[in-house]
Tab-separated table of C-alpha atoms and ligand atoms in Angstrom:
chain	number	residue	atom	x	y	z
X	355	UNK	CA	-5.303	1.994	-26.774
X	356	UNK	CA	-1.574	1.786	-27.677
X	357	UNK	CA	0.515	4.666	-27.223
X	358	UNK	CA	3.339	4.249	-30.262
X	359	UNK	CA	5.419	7.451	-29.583
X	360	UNK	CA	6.398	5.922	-25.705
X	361	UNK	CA	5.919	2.380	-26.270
X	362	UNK	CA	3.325	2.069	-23.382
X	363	UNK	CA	0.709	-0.724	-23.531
X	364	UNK	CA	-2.891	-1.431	-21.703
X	365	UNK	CA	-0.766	-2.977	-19.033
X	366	UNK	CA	0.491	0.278	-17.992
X	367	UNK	CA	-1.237	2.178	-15.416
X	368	UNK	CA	-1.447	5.502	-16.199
X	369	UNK	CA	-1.278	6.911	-12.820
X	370	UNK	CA	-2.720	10.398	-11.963
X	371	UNK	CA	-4.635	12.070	-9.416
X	372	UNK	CA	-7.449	9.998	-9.537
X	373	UNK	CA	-5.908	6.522	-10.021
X	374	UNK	CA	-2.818	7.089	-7.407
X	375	UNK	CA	-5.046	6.253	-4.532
X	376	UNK	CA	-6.401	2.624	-5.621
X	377	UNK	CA	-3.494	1.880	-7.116
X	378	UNK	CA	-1.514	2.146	-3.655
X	379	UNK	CA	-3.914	0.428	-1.920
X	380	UNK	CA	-4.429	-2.675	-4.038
X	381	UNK	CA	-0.117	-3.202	-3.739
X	382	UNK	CA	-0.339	-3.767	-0.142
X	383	UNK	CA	-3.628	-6.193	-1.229
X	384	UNK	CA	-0.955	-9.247	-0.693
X	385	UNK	CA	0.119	-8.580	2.891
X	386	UNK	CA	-0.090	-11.856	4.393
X	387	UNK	CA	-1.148	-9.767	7.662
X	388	UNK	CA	-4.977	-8.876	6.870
X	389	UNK	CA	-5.214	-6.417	9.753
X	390	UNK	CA	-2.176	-4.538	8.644
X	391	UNK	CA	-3.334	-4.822	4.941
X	392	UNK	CA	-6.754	-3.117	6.174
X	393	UNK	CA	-4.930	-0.412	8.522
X	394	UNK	CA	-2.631	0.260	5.703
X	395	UNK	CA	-5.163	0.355	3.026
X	396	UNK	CA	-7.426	2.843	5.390
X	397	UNK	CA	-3.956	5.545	6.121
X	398	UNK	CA	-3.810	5.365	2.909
X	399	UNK	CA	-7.591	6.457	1.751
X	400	UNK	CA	-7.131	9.045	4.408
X	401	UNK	CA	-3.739	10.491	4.030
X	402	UNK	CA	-4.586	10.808	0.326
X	403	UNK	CA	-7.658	12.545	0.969
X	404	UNK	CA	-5.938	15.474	3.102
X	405	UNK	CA	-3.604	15.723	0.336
X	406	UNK	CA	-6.370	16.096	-2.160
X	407	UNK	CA	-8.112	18.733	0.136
X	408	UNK	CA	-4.683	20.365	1.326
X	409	UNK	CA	-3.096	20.326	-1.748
X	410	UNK	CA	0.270	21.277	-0.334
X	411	UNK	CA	2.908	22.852	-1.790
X	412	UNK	CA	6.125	20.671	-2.576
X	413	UNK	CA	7.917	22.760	-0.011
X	414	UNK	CA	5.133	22.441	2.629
X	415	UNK	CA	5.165	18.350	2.514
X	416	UNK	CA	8.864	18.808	2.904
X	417	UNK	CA	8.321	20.717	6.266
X	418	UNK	CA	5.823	17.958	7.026
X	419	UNK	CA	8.943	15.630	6.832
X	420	UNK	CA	11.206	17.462	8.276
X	421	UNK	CA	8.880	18.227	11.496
X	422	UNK	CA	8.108	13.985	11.547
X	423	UNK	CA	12.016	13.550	11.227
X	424	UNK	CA	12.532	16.164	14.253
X	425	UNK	CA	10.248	14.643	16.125
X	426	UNK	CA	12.244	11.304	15.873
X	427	UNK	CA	15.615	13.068	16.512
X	428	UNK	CA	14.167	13.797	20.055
X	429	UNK	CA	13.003	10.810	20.996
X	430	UNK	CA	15.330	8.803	23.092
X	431	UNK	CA	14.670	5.884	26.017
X	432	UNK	CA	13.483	8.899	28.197
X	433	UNK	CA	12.229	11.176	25.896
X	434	UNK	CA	8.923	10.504	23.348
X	435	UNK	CA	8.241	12.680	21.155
X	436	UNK	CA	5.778	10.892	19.087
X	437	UNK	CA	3.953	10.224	22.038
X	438	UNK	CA	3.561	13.585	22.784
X	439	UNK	CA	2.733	14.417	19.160
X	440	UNK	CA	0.040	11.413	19.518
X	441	UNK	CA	-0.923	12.709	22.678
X	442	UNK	CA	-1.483	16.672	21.397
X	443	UNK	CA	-3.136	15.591	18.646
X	444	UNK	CA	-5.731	13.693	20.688
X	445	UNK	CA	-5.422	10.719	19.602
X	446	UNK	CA	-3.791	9.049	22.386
X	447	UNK	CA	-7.241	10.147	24.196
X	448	UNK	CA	-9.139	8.668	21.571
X	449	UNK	CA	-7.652	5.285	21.698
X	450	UNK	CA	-8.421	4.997	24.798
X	451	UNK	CA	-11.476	6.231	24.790
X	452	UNK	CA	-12.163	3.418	22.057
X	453	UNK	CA	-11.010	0.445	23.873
X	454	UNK	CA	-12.774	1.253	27.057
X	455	UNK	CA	-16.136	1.829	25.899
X	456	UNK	CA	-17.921	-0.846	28.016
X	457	UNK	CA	-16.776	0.454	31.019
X	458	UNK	CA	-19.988	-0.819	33.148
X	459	UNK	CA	-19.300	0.803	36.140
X	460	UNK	CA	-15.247	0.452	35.780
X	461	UNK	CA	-13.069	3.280	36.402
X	462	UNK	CA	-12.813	5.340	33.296
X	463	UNK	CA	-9.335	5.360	31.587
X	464	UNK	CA	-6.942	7.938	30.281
X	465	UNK	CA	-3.767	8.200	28.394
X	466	UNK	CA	-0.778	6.375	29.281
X	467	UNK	CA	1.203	9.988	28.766
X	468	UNK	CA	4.983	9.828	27.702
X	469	UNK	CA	6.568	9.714	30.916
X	470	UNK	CA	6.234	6.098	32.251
X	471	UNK	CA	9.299	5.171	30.354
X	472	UNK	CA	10.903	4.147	33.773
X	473	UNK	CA	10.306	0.878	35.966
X	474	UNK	CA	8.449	2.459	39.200
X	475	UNK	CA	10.381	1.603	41.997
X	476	UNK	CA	8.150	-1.545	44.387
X	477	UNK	CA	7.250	0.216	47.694
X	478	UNK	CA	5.659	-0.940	50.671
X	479	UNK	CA	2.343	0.528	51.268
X	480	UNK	CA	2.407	3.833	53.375
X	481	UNK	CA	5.937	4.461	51.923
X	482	UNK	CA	6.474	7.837	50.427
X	483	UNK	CA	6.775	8.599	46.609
X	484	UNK	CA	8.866	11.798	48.083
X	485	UNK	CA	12.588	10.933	48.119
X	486	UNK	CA	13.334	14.739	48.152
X	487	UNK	CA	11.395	15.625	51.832
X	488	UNK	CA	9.024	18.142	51.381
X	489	UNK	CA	7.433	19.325	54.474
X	490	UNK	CA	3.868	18.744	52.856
X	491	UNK	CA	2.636	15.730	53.055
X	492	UNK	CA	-0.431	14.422	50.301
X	493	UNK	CA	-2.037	11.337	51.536
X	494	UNK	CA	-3.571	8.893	49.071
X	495	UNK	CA	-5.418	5.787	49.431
X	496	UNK	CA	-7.947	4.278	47.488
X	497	UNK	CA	-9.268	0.602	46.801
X	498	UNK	CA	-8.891	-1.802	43.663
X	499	UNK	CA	-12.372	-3.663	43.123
X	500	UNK	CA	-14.195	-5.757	40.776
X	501	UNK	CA	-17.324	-4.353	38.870
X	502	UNK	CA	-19.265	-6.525	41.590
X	503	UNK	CA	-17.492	-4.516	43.971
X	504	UNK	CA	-15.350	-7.594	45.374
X	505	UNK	CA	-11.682	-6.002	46.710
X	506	UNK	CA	-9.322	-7.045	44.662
X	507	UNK	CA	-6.207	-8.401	47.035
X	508	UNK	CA	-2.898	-8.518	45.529
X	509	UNK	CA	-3.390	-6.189	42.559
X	510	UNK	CA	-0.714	-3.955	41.266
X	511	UNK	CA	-0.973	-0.597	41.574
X	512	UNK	CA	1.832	1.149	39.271
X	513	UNK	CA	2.169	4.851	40.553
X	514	UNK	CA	3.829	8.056	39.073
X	515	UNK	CA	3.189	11.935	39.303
X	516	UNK	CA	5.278	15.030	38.886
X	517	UNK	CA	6.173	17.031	41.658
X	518	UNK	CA	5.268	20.246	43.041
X	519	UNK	CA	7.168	21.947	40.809
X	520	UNK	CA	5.592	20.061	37.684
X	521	UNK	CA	8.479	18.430	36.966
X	522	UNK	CA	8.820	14.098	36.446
X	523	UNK	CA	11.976	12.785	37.876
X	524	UNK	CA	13.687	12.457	34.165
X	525	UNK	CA	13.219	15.654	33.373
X	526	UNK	CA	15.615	16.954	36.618
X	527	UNK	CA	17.934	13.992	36.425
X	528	UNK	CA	20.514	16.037	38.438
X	529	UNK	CA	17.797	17.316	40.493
X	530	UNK	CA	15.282	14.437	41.460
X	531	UNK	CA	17.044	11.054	42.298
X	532	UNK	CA	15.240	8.248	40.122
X	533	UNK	CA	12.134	6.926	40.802
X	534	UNK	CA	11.092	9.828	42.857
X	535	UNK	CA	7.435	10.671	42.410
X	536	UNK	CA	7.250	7.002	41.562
X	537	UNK	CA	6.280	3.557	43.508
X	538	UNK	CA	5.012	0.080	42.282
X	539	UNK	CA	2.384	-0.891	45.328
X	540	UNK	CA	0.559	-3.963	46.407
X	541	UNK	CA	-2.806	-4.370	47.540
X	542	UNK	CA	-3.405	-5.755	50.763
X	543	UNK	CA	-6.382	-8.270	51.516
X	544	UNK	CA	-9.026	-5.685	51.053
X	545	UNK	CA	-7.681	-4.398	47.987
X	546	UNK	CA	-6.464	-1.170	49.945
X	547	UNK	CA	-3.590	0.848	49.349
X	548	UNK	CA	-2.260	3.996	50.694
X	549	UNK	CA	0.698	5.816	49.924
X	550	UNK	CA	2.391	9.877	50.975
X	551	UNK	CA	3.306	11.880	47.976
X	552	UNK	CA	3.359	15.604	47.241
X	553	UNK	CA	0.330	17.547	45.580
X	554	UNK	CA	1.184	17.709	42.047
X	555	UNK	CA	0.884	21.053	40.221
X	556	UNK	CA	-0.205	21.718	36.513
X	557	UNK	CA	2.669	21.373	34.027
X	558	UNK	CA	3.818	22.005	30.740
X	559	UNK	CA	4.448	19.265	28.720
X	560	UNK	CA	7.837	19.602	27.087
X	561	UNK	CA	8.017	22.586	24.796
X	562	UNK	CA	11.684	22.312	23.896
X	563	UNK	CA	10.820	19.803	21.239
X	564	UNK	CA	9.036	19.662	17.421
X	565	UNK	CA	5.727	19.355	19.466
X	566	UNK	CA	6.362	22.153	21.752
X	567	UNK	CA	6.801	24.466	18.420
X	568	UNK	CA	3.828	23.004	17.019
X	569	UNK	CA	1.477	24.256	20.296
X	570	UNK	CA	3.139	26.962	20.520
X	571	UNK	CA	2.994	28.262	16.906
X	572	UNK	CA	-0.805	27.506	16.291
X	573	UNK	CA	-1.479	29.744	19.709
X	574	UNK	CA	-2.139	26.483	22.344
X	575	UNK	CA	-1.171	26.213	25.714
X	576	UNK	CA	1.248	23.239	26.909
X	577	UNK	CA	-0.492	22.739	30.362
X	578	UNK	CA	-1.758	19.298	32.092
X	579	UNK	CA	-4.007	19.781	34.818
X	580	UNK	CA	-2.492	18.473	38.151
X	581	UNK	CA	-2.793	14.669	38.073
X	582	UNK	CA	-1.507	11.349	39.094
X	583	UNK	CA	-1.086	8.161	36.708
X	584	UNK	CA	-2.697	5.054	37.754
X	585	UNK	CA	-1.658	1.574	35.895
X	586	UNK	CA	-3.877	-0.624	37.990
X	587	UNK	CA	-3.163	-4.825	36.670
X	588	UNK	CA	-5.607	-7.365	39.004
X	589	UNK	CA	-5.756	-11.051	37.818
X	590	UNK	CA	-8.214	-12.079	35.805
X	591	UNK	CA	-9.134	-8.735	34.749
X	592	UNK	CA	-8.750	-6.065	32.583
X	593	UNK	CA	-5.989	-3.861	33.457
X	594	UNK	CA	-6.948	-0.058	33.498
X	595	UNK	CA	-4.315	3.018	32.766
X	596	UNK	CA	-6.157	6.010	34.278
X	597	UNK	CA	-5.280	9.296	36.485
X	598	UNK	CA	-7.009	11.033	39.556
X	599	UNK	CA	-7.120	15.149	38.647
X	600	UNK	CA	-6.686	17.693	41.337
X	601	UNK	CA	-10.145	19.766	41.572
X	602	UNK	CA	-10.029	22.872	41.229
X	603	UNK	CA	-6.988	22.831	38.658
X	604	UNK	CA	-7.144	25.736	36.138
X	605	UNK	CA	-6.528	24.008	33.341
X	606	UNK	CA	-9.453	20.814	33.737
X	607	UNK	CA	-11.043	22.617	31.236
X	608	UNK	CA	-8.204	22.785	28.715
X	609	UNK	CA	-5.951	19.836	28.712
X	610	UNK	CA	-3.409	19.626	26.046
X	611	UNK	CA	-3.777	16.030	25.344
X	612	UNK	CA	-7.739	15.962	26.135
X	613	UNK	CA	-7.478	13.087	28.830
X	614	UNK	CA	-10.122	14.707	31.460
X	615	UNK	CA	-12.782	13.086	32.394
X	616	UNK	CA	-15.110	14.455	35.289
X	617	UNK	CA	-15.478	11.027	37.184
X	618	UNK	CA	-11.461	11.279	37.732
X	619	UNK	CA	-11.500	13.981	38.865
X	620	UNK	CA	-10.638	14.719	43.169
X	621	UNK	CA	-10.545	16.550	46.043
X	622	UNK	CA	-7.471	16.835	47.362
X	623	UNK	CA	-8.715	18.319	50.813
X	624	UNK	CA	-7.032	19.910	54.104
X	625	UNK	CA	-6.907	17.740	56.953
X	626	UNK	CA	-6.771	19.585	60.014
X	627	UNK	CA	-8.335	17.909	62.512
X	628	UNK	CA	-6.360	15.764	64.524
X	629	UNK	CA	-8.909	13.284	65.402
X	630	UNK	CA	-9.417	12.637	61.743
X	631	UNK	CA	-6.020	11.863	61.033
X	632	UNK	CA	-5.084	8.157	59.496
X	633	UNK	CA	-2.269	6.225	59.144
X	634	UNK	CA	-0.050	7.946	62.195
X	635	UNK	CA	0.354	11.192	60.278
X	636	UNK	CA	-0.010	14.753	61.982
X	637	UNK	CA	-2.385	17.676	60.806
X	638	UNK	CA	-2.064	19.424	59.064
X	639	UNK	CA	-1.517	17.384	55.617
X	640	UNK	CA	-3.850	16.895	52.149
X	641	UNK	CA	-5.740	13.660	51.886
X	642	UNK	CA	-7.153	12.470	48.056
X	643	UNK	CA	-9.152	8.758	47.783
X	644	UNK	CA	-9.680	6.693	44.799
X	645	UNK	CA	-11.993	3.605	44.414
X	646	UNK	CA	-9.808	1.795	41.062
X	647	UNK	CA	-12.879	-0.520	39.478
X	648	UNK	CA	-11.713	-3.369	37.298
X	649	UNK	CA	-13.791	-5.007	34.686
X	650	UNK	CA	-13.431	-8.964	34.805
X	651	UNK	CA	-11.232	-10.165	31.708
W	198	LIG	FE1	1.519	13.232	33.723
């Protein structure tokens, strides 16, 4: 049909709300990428669809840009505030959750979180993540294995926590000296390691942020139960990006970026008893172990 009073023709697509969605997909149809054509094609199905459902206001899908642009604005090269969005939203978790599903035995794996931004520091085994000197001492040792349970000698064993205040070393700059709460260990020829540390405490992630607003305006909590990140690289297998929780923690049951998972999660018990002290330390002082399973590549 020809349109004579606007000069418009069969070649033009008359673009409304149920055209607009197939219309934007098929223009990305000649990405020479196929994998980005198809990721593209599916944010696009789904984005459109929560607009159709939503059916925002125009001043609403401004706020949505504004609190996107925000969140940019506070990102820096210590500082991620997408990844915090990503991670509040859950879908950090389920990323992971996605590319680990054949786990066979392996240790289960957890968000990367936004804080490993910083090279860990290499340390020797039994050196201290502490470079403040608490008087507590948290001893932690664990072994990397394969799935066939052979130790894994040499492996990397990437380290970082937050103190017991719940803070990460870049969020005290002028408190914590870098790389505190932090160490890059090798295994020895059993695939052992053992390192001193503090007990970490439950923390807020940052709430001084877009994301911070967000949790705070829809009535959510900020809090991470107590934990310590694991980045565990062996050769010739798959490297795993996981955590050890402290039992007990009040907020296991409610993390704000949904990364328990019961297998992770560990005593951190009282030694008291000389006679079952390791590694030349003195009672009293915490002990937590971790076995770190790899699956072959
Ligand atoms: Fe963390």
């Amino acid at each position: 049909m020809v349109n004579h009073s606007s000069g418009a023709d069969e070649v033009t697509p008359d673009l409304g709300e149920g055209t607009i969605t197939a219309a934007v997909v098929e223009s990305f149809a000649g990405a020479k990428d196929e994998r980005l054509a198809h990721c593209i094609a599916v944010l696009v199905r789904h984005l459109h669809a929560a607009v159709r459902e939503l059916e925002p206001t125009s001043a609403e899908w401004l706020a949505v840009v504004e609190f996107l642009t925000a969140t940019g604005h506070k990102s820096d090269d210590t500082r991620q505030e997408f990844v915090l969005l990503s991670d509040v939203l859950g879908v950090s978790a389920l990323v992971e959750n996605i590319n680990h599903r054949k786990a066979g035995g392996a240790t289960e794996a957890t968000v990367l979180g936004p804080f490993h931004m910083t090279q860990s520091p290499p340390r020797e085994l039994g050196d201290s993540l502490d470079e403040v000197g608490h008087d507590e001492v948290c001893l932690v040792t664990g072994q990397v294995r394969s799935v066939d349970g052979t130790p894994l000698a040499g492996a990397s064993v990437d380290v970082w926590q937050a103190d017991d205040a719940g803070f990460y070393d870049v969020q005290q700059p002028d408190i914590q000296p870098a790389g505190n709460g932090r160490g890059l260990f090798t295994t020895d020829a059993q695939g052992r390691f053992h390192f001193r540390t503090v007990v970490p405490v439950h923390y807020p992630i940052p709430t001084d942020g877009p994301v911070g607003a967000l949790l705070l305006d829809t009535g959510r909590h900020p809090y991470r139960p107590a934990h310590i990140h694991f980045l565990v690289e062996a050769d010739g297998h798959r490297p795993v990006t996981t955590h050890i929780f402290v039992s007990g923690d009040p907020y296991l049951g409610s993390d704000a970026v949904f990364s328990v998972k019961r297998s992770l999660v560990r005593e951190v018990r009282l030694v008291e008893d000389p006679r079952g002290a390791e590694y030349g330390l003195t009672p009293p002082y915490r002990h937590a172990h971790i076995e770190l399973v790899l699956e072959p590549a």
